[in-house]
Amino acid sequence: MNLIRRRELWFPVFVGPFALGLLVFVYIPILWSAWLSLHEAHQTLTPTRFVGFDNYAQLLGDPLFRDSLLVFAAFAVFIVPLTYVCSLGLALLLNGLRWGQAFFRSAFFLPTAVSYVVAALVWRFGFFSGTRSGLLNSLIRAFGGESVNWLGGGDNLYWIALVTVRLWLQTGFYMILFIAALQRIPPETYEAAALDGAHGWRMLRHITLPQLRSTSAAVIMLLLIGAFQAFDEFYNMLSSLGSYPPYGRPPLVHLYLIALGNKQQDLGVGGAGTMILASIIVVFGLLQNWVLGRQRG
């Protein structure tokens, strides 16, 4: 009995710091943003005048904010299916390896630990630099071509840089999720299917993918939320252009420029944008729970 009580005393010791950090850095800022969104707050964190939902109306009527939602949609169209296919493909390949599986899992998972800011700067200055020193431009000139302005040109080539850096950073994480799900599939299922003549694509379609349905739903929802929160790659890779063009303004970049990046520093409108984005992310989370609930049912 005394041992059980001692274990119960250790619970707040381990959980307390996490709960305190969650309260200070998540819940209190969300509540303060909600309060600011109802007030006028220019260049100050102290609300000055109650304006109700005027900040929301101003933001929703801003064409640049609406364009930023379209930028998110375009980014999600590229990054979500690519990450899903690449992570699932790597998981299937590594799960079938008889040797070196731990090494390759670690190698593909390692980019997950890299800072998004650092990766964006490496992509910008190392690979997709518009100067002659960029790696891709060096390869193009080696085959007789001319240097390309990847991030500032008008041919939508910037999407290659933006998508590839996010793909490199997050594929390994979702690969691990798929590997864990694959290892939960009973081997007897595949043996029975092999006896019935199922091989290759038929086994993948009728056995593997149905067994991964819940994991796939969770991965897709997480990818959508992650695409909606895109900031570092857009902000750091396109900052060389001076003023961010519409294609370089996903929602978080647009709100950052409103709240901190201009002379007015309208924190009231920025708070309204924060609440709108948080509401959309909550909807994604509820949709994920609904999908997973249907799959379990």
mmCIF file of C-alpha atoms in Angstrom:
data_model
loop_
_atom_site.group_PDB
_atom_site.id
_atom_site.type_symbol
_atom_site.label_atom_id
_atom_site.label_comp_id
_atom_site.label_asym_id
_atom_site.label_seq_id
_atom_site.Cartn_x
_atom_site.Cartn_y
_atom_site.Cartn_z
ATOM 1 C CA MET A 1 0.000 0.000 0.000
ATOM 2 C CA ASN A 2 2.825 2.399 0.852
ATOM 3 C CA LEU A 3 4.499 1.552 -2.465
ATOM 4 C CA ILE A 4 1.326 2.455 -4.351
ATOM 5 C CA ARG A 5 1.094 5.782 -2.525
ATOM 6 C CA ARG A 6 4.713 6.576 -3.317
ATOM 7 C CA ARG A 7 4.057 5.920 -7.002
ATOM 8 C CA GLU A 8 1.046 8.230 -6.895
ATOM 9 C CA LEU A 9 3.217 10.976 -5.405
ATOM 10 C CA TRP A 10 5.605 10.760 -8.352
ATOM 11 C CA PHE A 11 2.778 11.370 -10.847
ATOM 12 C CA PRO A 12 2.577 15.169 -10.354
ATOM 13 C CA VAL A 13 6.384 15.361 -10.341
ATOM 14 C CA PHE A 14 6.597 13.979 -13.881
ATOM 15 C CA VAL A 15 3.363 15.404 -15.282
ATOM 16 C CA GLY A 16 3.568 18.812 -13.566
ATOM 17 C CA PRO A 17 6.286 20.417 -15.749
ATOM 18 C CA PHE A 18 4.561 19.297 -18.943
ATOM 19 C CA ALA A 19 1.166 20.548 -17.738
ATOM 20 C CA LEU A 20 2.697 23.862 -16.669
ATOM 21 C CA GLY A 21 4.399 24.329 -20.028
ATOM 22 C CA LEU A 22 1.166 23.466 -21.835
ATOM 23 C CA LEU A 23 -0.720 26.025 -19.764
ATOM 24 C CA VAL A 24 1.861 28.816 -20.127
ATOM 25 C CA PHE A 25 2.826 28.353 -23.775
ATOM 26 C CA VAL A 26 -0.420 27.037 -25.317
ATOM 27 C CA TYR A 27 -3.634 27.689 -23.421
ATOM 28 C CA ILE A 28 -2.884 31.134 -22.002
ATOM 29 C CA PRO A 29 -1.659 32.495 -25.409
ATOM 30 C CA ILE A 30 -4.789 31.114 -27.104
ATOM 31 C CA LEU A 31 -7.056 32.762 -24.534
ATOM 32 C CA TRP A 32 -5.130 36.039 -24.766
ATOM 33 C CA SER A 33 -5.310 35.946 -28.579
ATOM 34 C CA ALA A 34 -9.063 35.435 -28.335
ATOM 35 C CA TRP A 35 -9.320 38.474 -26.029
ATOM 36 C CA LEU A 36 -7.090 40.592 -28.278
ATOM 37 C CA SER A 37 -9.124 39.625 -31.351
ATOM 38 C CA LEU A 38 -12.123 41.486 -29.897
ATOM 39 C CA HIS A 39 -10.170 44.689 -29.281
ATOM 40 C CA GLU A 40 -8.123 47.255 -31.115
ATOM 41 C CA ALA A 41 -4.455 46.659 -30.359
ATOM 42 C CA HIS A 42 -1.899 48.475 -32.514
ATOM 43 C CA GLN A 43 1.743 47.994 -31.502
ATOM 44 C CA THR A 44 0.737 46.837 -28.034
ATOM 45 C CA LEU A 45 -0.315 43.677 -26.246
ATOM 46 C CA THR A 46 -2.725 45.726 -24.132
ATOM 47 C CA PRO A 47 -6.256 45.988 -25.604
ATOM 48 C CA THR A 48 -7.254 49.628 -26.100
ATOM 49 C CA ARG A 49 -10.826 49.650 -27.460
ATOM 50 C CA PHE A 50 -13.468 46.946 -27.741
ATOM 51 C CA VAL A 51 -14.437 46.425 -31.400
ATOM 52 C CA GLY A 52 -16.305 43.125 -31.234
ATOM 53 C CA PHE A 53 -15.996 41.092 -34.409
ATOM 54 C CA ASP A 54 -14.721 43.961 -36.572
ATOM 55 C CA ASN A 55 -11.237 42.424 -36.689
ATOM 56 C CA TYR A 56 -12.711 39.163 -37.973
ATOM 57 C CA ALA A 57 -14.713 40.987 -40.633
ATOM 58 C CA GLN A 58 -11.656 42.990 -41.693
ATOM 59 C CA LEU A 59 -9.523 39.859 -42.014
ATOM 60 C CA LEU A 60 -12.131 37.801 -43.851
ATOM 61 C CA GLY A 61 -12.628 40.717 -46.239
ATOM 62 C CA ASP A 62 -8.890 40.926 -46.955
ATOM 63 C CA PRO A 63 -8.177 39.423 -50.411
ATOM 64 C CA LEU A 64 -4.602 38.608 -49.366
ATOM 65 C CA PHE A 65 -5.891 36.471 -46.489
ATOM 66 C CA ARG A 66 -8.242 34.630 -48.817
ATOM 67 C CA ASP A 67 -5.346 34.148 -51.232
ATOM 68 C CA SER A 68 -3.288 32.711 -48.369
ATOM 69 C CA LEU A 69 -5.920 30.016 -47.876
ATOM 70 C CA LEU A 70 -5.581 29.177 -51.570
ATOM 71 C CA VAL A 71 -1.797 28.944 -51.114
ATOM 72 C CA PHE A 72 -2.420 26.432 -48.311
ATOM 73 C CA ALA A 73 -4.758 24.446 -50.568
ATOM 74 C CA ALA A 74 -2.175 24.362 -53.376
ATOM 75 C CA PHE A 75 0.603 23.367 -50.979
ATOM 76 C CA ALA A 76 -1.576 20.616 -49.483
ATOM 77 C CA VAL A 77 -2.409 19.272 -52.960
ATOM 78 C CA PHE A 78 1.303 18.776 -53.582
ATOM 79 C CA ILE A 79 2.685 17.735 -50.218
ATOM 80 C CA VAL A 80 -0.043 15.480 -48.775
ATOM 81 C CA PRO A 81 -0.206 12.798 -51.508
ATOM 82 C CA LEU A 82 3.556 12.924 -52.134
ATOM 83 C CA THR A 83 4.406 12.423 -48.461
ATOM 84 C CA TYR A 84 1.797 9.698 -48.091
ATOM 85 C CA VAL A 85 3.047 7.718 -51.087
ATOM 86 C CA CYS A 86 6.743 8.155 -50.250
ATOM 87 C CA SER A 87 6.363 7.278 -46.566
ATOM 88 C CA LEU A 88 4.175 4.256 -47.305
ATOM 89 C CA GLY A 89 6.534 3.082 -50.054
ATOM 90 C CA LEU A 90 9.569 3.352 -47.782
ATOM 91 C CA ALA A 91 7.702 1.545 -45.004
ATOM 92 C CA LEU A 92 6.807 -1.329 -47.321
ATOM 93 C CA LEU A 93 10.390 -1.593 -48.568
ATOM 94 C CA LEU A 94 12.002 -1.475 -45.124
ATOM 95 C CA ASN A 95 9.451 -3.793 -43.549
ATOM 96 C CA GLY A 96 10.448 -6.469 -46.050
ATOM 97 C CA LEU A 97 14.200 -6.173 -45.418
ATOM 98 C CA ARG A 98 15.896 -9.080 -43.669
ATOM 99 C CA TRP A 99 19.022 -7.137 -42.718
ATOM 100 C CA GLY A 100 19.920 -3.478 -42.127
ATOM 101 C CA GLN A 101 16.350 -2.505 -41.254
ATOM 102 C CA ALA A 102 17.333 -0.584 -38.106
ATOM 103 C CA PHE A 103 20.042 1.339 -39.995
ATOM 104 C CA PHE A 104 17.752 2.433 -42.817
ATOM 105 C CA ARG A 105 14.943 3.328 -40.405
ATOM 106 C CA SER A 106 17.344 5.600 -38.520
ATOM 107 C CA ALA A 107 18.744 7.097 -41.729
ATOM 108 C CA PHE A 108 15.324 8.035 -43.117
ATOM 109 C CA PHE A 109 14.030 9.199 -39.741
ATOM 110 C CA LEU A 110 17.056 11.426 -39.019
ATOM 111 C CA PRO A 111 15.810 14.465 -41.055
ATOM 112 C CA THR A 112 12.860 14.685 -38.656
ATOM 113 C CA ALA A 113 15.266 16.038 -36.020
ATOM 114 C CA VAL A 114 16.508 18.844 -38.308
ATOM 115 C CA SER A 115 15.165 22.337 -37.725
ATOM 116 C CA TYR A 116 12.791 23.556 -40.433
ATOM 117 C CA VAL A 117 14.619 26.886 -40.468
ATOM 118 C CA VAL A 118 18.003 25.253 -41.021
ATOM 119 C CA ALA A 119 16.643 22.948 -43.730
ATOM 120 C CA ALA A 120 14.944 25.865 -45.515
ATOM 121 C CA LEU A 121 18.170 27.883 -45.533
ATOM 122 C CA VAL A 122 20.185 24.903 -46.806
ATOM 123 C CA TRP A 123 17.657 24.393 -49.607
ATOM 124 C CA ARG A 124 17.692 28.102 -50.425
ATOM 125 C CA PHE A 125 21.429 28.760 -50.468
ATOM 126 C CA GLY A 126 22.761 25.286 -51.233
ATOM 127 C CA PHE A 127 20.403 23.668 -53.734
ATOM 128 C CA PHE A 128 17.989 26.235 -55.185
ATOM 129 C CA SER A 129 20.095 29.359 -55.166
ATOM 130 C CA GLY A 130 19.457 31.558 -58.186
ATOM 131 C CA THR A 131 23.182 32.248 -58.469
ATOM 132 C CA ARG A 132 25.720 30.186 -60.365
ATOM 133 C CA SER A 133 26.945 28.625 -57.125
ATOM 134 C CA GLY A 134 23.696 26.751 -56.489
ATOM 135 C CA LEU A 135 23.973 22.962 -56.774
ATOM 136 C CA LEU A 136 21.103 22.544 -59.233
ATOM 137 C CA ASN A 137 22.276 25.415 -61.417
ATOM 138 C CA SER A 138 25.764 23.908 -61.435
ATOM 139 C CA LEU A 139 24.330 20.592 -62.645
ATOM 140 C CA ILE A 140 22.231 22.345 -65.284
ATOM 141 C CA ARG A 141 25.262 24.217 -66.639
ATOM 142 C CA ALA A 142 27.281 21.000 -66.627
ATOM 143 C CA PHE A 143 24.782 19.597 -69.150
ATOM 144 C CA GLY A 144 24.837 22.746 -71.277
ATOM 145 C CA GLY A 145 21.858 24.603 -69.801
ATOM 146 C CA GLU A 146 21.510 28.052 -68.257
ATOM 147 C CA SER A 147 21.040 29.005 -64.627
ATOM 148 C CA VAL A 148 17.452 29.155 -63.358
ATOM 149 C CA ASN A 149 15.957 31.623 -60.891
ATOM 150 C CA TRP A 150 14.200 28.973 -58.800
ATOM 151 C CA LEU A 151 12.651 31.121 -56.089
ATOM 152 C CA GLY A 152 12.052 34.413 -57.866
ATOM 153 C CA GLY A 153 11.050 33.422 -61.374
ATOM 154 C CA GLY A 154 7.575 33.487 -62.821
ATOM 155 C CA ASP A 155 7.397 29.814 -63.843
ATOM 156 C CA ASN A 156 6.119 28.467 -60.506
ATOM 157 C CA LEU A 157 9.445 26.684 -59.981
ATOM 158 C CA TYR A 158 9.440 27.769 -56.343
ATOM 159 C CA TRP A 159 7.001 24.941 -55.609
ATOM 160 C CA ILE A 160 9.772 22.421 -56.312
ATOM 161 C CA ALA A 161 11.910 23.892 -53.531
ATOM 162 C CA LEU A 162 9.032 24.355 -51.081
ATOM 163 C CA VAL A 163 7.654 20.845 -51.551
ATOM 164 C CA THR A 164 10.957 18.963 -51.595
ATOM 165 C CA VAL A 165 12.244 20.474 -48.352
ATOM 166 C CA ARG A 166 9.009 19.584 -46.524
ATOM 167 C CA LEU A 167 9.021 16.128 -48.124
ATOM 168 C CA TRP A 168 12.578 15.470 -46.932
ATOM 169 C CA LEU A 169 11.808 16.676 -43.419
ATOM 170 C CA GLN A 170 8.647 14.712 -42.685
ATOM 171 C CA THR A 171 8.659 11.524 -44.779
ATOM 172 C CA GLY A 172 10.724 9.612 -42.218
ATOM 173 C CA PHE A 173 8.302 10.347 -39.383
ATOM 174 C CA TYR A 174 5.261 9.016 -41.220
ATOM 175 C CA MET A 175 7.319 6.088 -42.486
ATOM 176 C CA ILE A 176 7.811 5.014 -38.855
ATOM 177 C CA LEU A 177 4.050 5.210 -38.273
ATOM 178 C CA PHE A 178 3.397 2.974 -41.268
ATOM 179 C CA ILE A 179 6.092 0.503 -40.232
ATOM 180 C CA ALA A 180 4.497 0.193 -36.793
ATOM 181 C CA ALA A 181 1.124 -0.445 -38.424
ATOM 182 C CA LEU A 182 2.580 -3.013 -40.853
ATOM 183 C CA GLN A 183 4.156 -4.946 -38.015
ATOM 184 C CA ARG A 184 0.744 -5.309 -36.382
ATOM 185 C CA ILE A 185 -0.655 -7.204 -39.368
ATOM 186 C CA PRO A 186 -0.629 -10.961 -38.571
ATOM 187 C CA PRO A 187 1.734 -12.887 -40.879
ATOM 188 C CA GLU A 188 -0.885 -15.625 -41.117
ATOM 189 C CA THR A 189 -3.043 -13.248 -43.160
ATOM 190 C CA TYR A 190 -0.410 -13.048 -45.879
ATOM 191 C CA GLU A 191 0.218 -16.784 -45.760
ATOM 192 C CA ALA A 192 -3.480 -17.520 -46.254
ATOM 193 C CA ALA A 193 -3.658 -15.024 -49.121
ATOM 194 C CA ALA A 194 -0.589 -16.588 -50.767
ATOM 195 C CA LEU A 195 -2.247 -19.993 -50.610
ATOM 196 C CA ASP A 196 -5.224 -18.483 -52.422
ATOM 197 C CA GLY A 197 -2.940 -17.191 -55.172
ATOM 198 C CA ALA A 198 -2.698 -13.537 -54.127
ATOM 199 C CA HIS A 199 0.640 -11.868 -54.851
ATOM 200 C CA GLY A 200 2.095 -8.412 -55.402
ATOM 201 C CA TRP A 201 -0.484 -5.741 -56.156
ATOM 202 C CA ARG A 202 -3.480 -7.916 -55.216
ATOM 203 C CA MET A 203 -2.044 -8.593 -51.764
ATOM 204 C CA LEU A 204 -1.251 -4.898 -51.287
ATOM 205 C CA ARG A 205 -4.704 -3.809 -52.408
ATOM 206 C CA HIS A 206 -6.855 -6.375 -50.633
ATOM 207 C CA ILE A 207 -4.836 -7.024 -47.454
ATOM 208 C CA THR A 208 -2.202 -4.408 -46.654
ATOM 209 C CA LEU A 209 -4.089 -1.209 -47.501
ATOM 210 C CA PRO A 210 -7.332 -2.227 -45.720
ATOM 211 C CA GLN A 211 -5.312 -3.115 -42.619
ATOM 212 C CA LEU A 212 -3.669 0.328 -42.768
ATOM 213 C CA ARG A 213 -6.951 2.213 -43.081
ATOM 214 C CA SER A 214 -6.924 3.746 -39.597
ATOM 215 C CA THR A 215 -3.247 4.697 -39.803
ATOM 216 C CA SER A 216 -3.784 6.185 -43.274
ATOM 217 C CA ALA A 217 -6.652 8.345 -42.020
ATOM 218 C CA ALA A 218 -4.535 9.631 -39.134
ATOM 219 C CA VAL A 219 -1.530 10.306 -41.396
ATOM 220 C CA ILE A 220 -3.611 12.236 -43.945
ATOM 221 C CA MET A 221 -5.198 14.394 -41.237
ATOM 222 C CA LEU A 222 -1.797 15.117 -39.671
ATOM 223 C CA LEU A 223 -0.385 16.015 -43.086
ATOM 224 C CA LEU A 224 -3.259 18.416 -43.748
ATOM 225 C CA ILE A 225 -2.788 20.112 -40.386
ATOM 226 C CA GLY A 226 0.975 20.297 -40.962
ATOM 227 C CA ALA A 227 0.465 21.853 -44.396
ATOM 228 C CA PHE A 228 -1.893 24.400 -42.865
ATOM 229 C CA GLN A 229 0.802 25.362 -40.342
ATOM 230 C CA ALA A 230 3.487 25.885 -43.009
ATOM 231 C CA PHE A 231 5.631 28.892 -42.153
ATOM 232 C CA ASP A 232 9.389 28.321 -41.959
ATOM 233 C CA GLU A 233 10.025 27.199 -45.522
ATOM 234 C CA PHE A 234 7.934 30.005 -47.062
ATOM 235 C CA TYR A 235 9.280 32.708 -44.761
ATOM 236 C CA ASN A 236 12.960 31.784 -45.008
ATOM 237 C CA MET A 237 13.167 30.689 -48.632
ATOM 238 C CA LEU A 238 11.206 33.572 -50.148
ATOM 239 C CA SER A 239 12.460 36.374 -47.888
ATOM 240 C CA SER A 240 15.078 37.335 -50.483
ATOM 241 C CA LEU A 241 12.299 38.786 -52.656
ATOM 242 C CA GLY A 242 11.811 41.693 -50.248
ATOM 243 C CA SER A 243 8.015 41.882 -50.191
ATOM 244 C CA TYR A 244 6.282 38.516 -50.080
ATOM 245 C CA PRO A 245 4.262 37.861 -53.244
ATOM 246 C CA PRO A 246 0.801 36.253 -52.990
ATOM 247 C CA TYR A 247 2.238 32.801 -53.703
ATOM 248 C CA GLY A 248 4.597 33.192 -50.734
ATOM 249 C CA ARG A 249 1.887 34.006 -48.197
ATOM 250 C CA PRO A 250 0.360 30.954 -46.562
ATOM 251 C CA PRO A 251 -1.938 31.843 -43.630
ATOM 252 C CA LEU A 252 0.735 31.905 -40.918
ATOM 253 C CA VAL A 253 3.105 34.074 -42.972
ATOM 254 C CA HIS A 254 0.296 36.507 -43.763
ATOM 255 C CA LEU A 255 -0.704 36.795 -40.105
ATOM 256 C CA TYR A 256 2.917 37.214 -39.045
ATOM 257 C CA LEU A 257 3.320 40.107 -41.469
ATOM 258 C CA ILE A 258 0.132 41.724 -40.141
ATOM 259 C CA ALA A 259 0.959 41.337 -36.452
ATOM 260 C CA LEU A 260 4.740 41.809 -36.440
ATOM 261 C CA GLY A 261 6.022 42.515 -39.927
ATOM 262 C CA ASN A 262 4.513 45.899 -40.725
ATOM 263 C CA LYS A 263 4.598 49.363 -39.172
ATOM 264 C CA GLN A 264 1.101 49.163 -37.683
ATOM 265 C CA GLN A 265 1.606 45.784 -36.015
ATOM 266 C CA ASP A 266 -2.105 45.133 -35.726
ATOM 267 C CA LEU A 267 -2.206 42.480 -33.003
ATOM 268 C CA GLY A 268 -5.989 42.639 -32.831
ATOM 269 C CA VAL A 269 -6.369 41.459 -36.431
ATOM 270 C CA GLY A 270 -3.519 39.013 -35.878
ATOM 271 C CA GLY A 271 -5.369 37.559 -32.889
ATOM 272 C CA ALA A 272 -8.522 37.218 -34.993
ATOM 273 C CA GLY A 273 -6.527 35.337 -37.612
ATOM 274 C CA THR A 274 -5.078 33.093 -34.919
ATOM 275 C CA MET A 275 -8.561 32.159 -33.736
ATOM 276 C CA ILE A 276 -9.734 31.488 -37.298
ATOM 277 C CA LEU A 277 -6.761 29.209 -37.965
ATOM 278 C CA ALA A 278 -7.173 27.461 -34.609
ATOM 279 C CA SER A 279 -10.842 26.838 -35.416
ATOM 280 C CA ILE A 280 -9.966 25.316 -38.780
ATOM 281 C CA ILE A 281 -7.336 23.064 -37.181
ATOM 282 C CA VAL A 282 -9.882 21.966 -34.553
ATOM 283 C CA VAL A 283 -12.253 21.066 -37.392
ATOM 284 C CA PHE A 284 -9.491 18.949 -38.955
ATOM 285 C CA GLY A 285 -8.940 17.234 -35.604
ATOM 286 C CA LEU A 286 -12.647 16.503 -35.153
ATOM 287 C CA LEU A 287 -12.808 15.202 -38.707
ATOM 288 C CA GLN A 288 -9.880 12.915 -37.964
ATOM 289 C CA ASN A 289 -11.613 11.533 -34.864
ATOM 290 C CA TRP A 290 -14.817 11.026 -36.844
ATOM 291 C CA VAL A 291 -13.008 9.156 -39.619
ATOM 292 C CA LEU A 292 -11.124 6.962 -37.147
ATOM 293 C CA GLY A 293 -14.340 6.290 -35.246
ATOM 294 C CA ARG A 294 -16.057 5.120 -38.426
ATOM 295 C CA GLN A 295 -13.094 2.905 -39.259
ATOM 296 C CA ARG A 296 -13.169 1.293 -35.811
ATOM 297 C CA GLY A 297 -16.927 0.868 -36.083
#
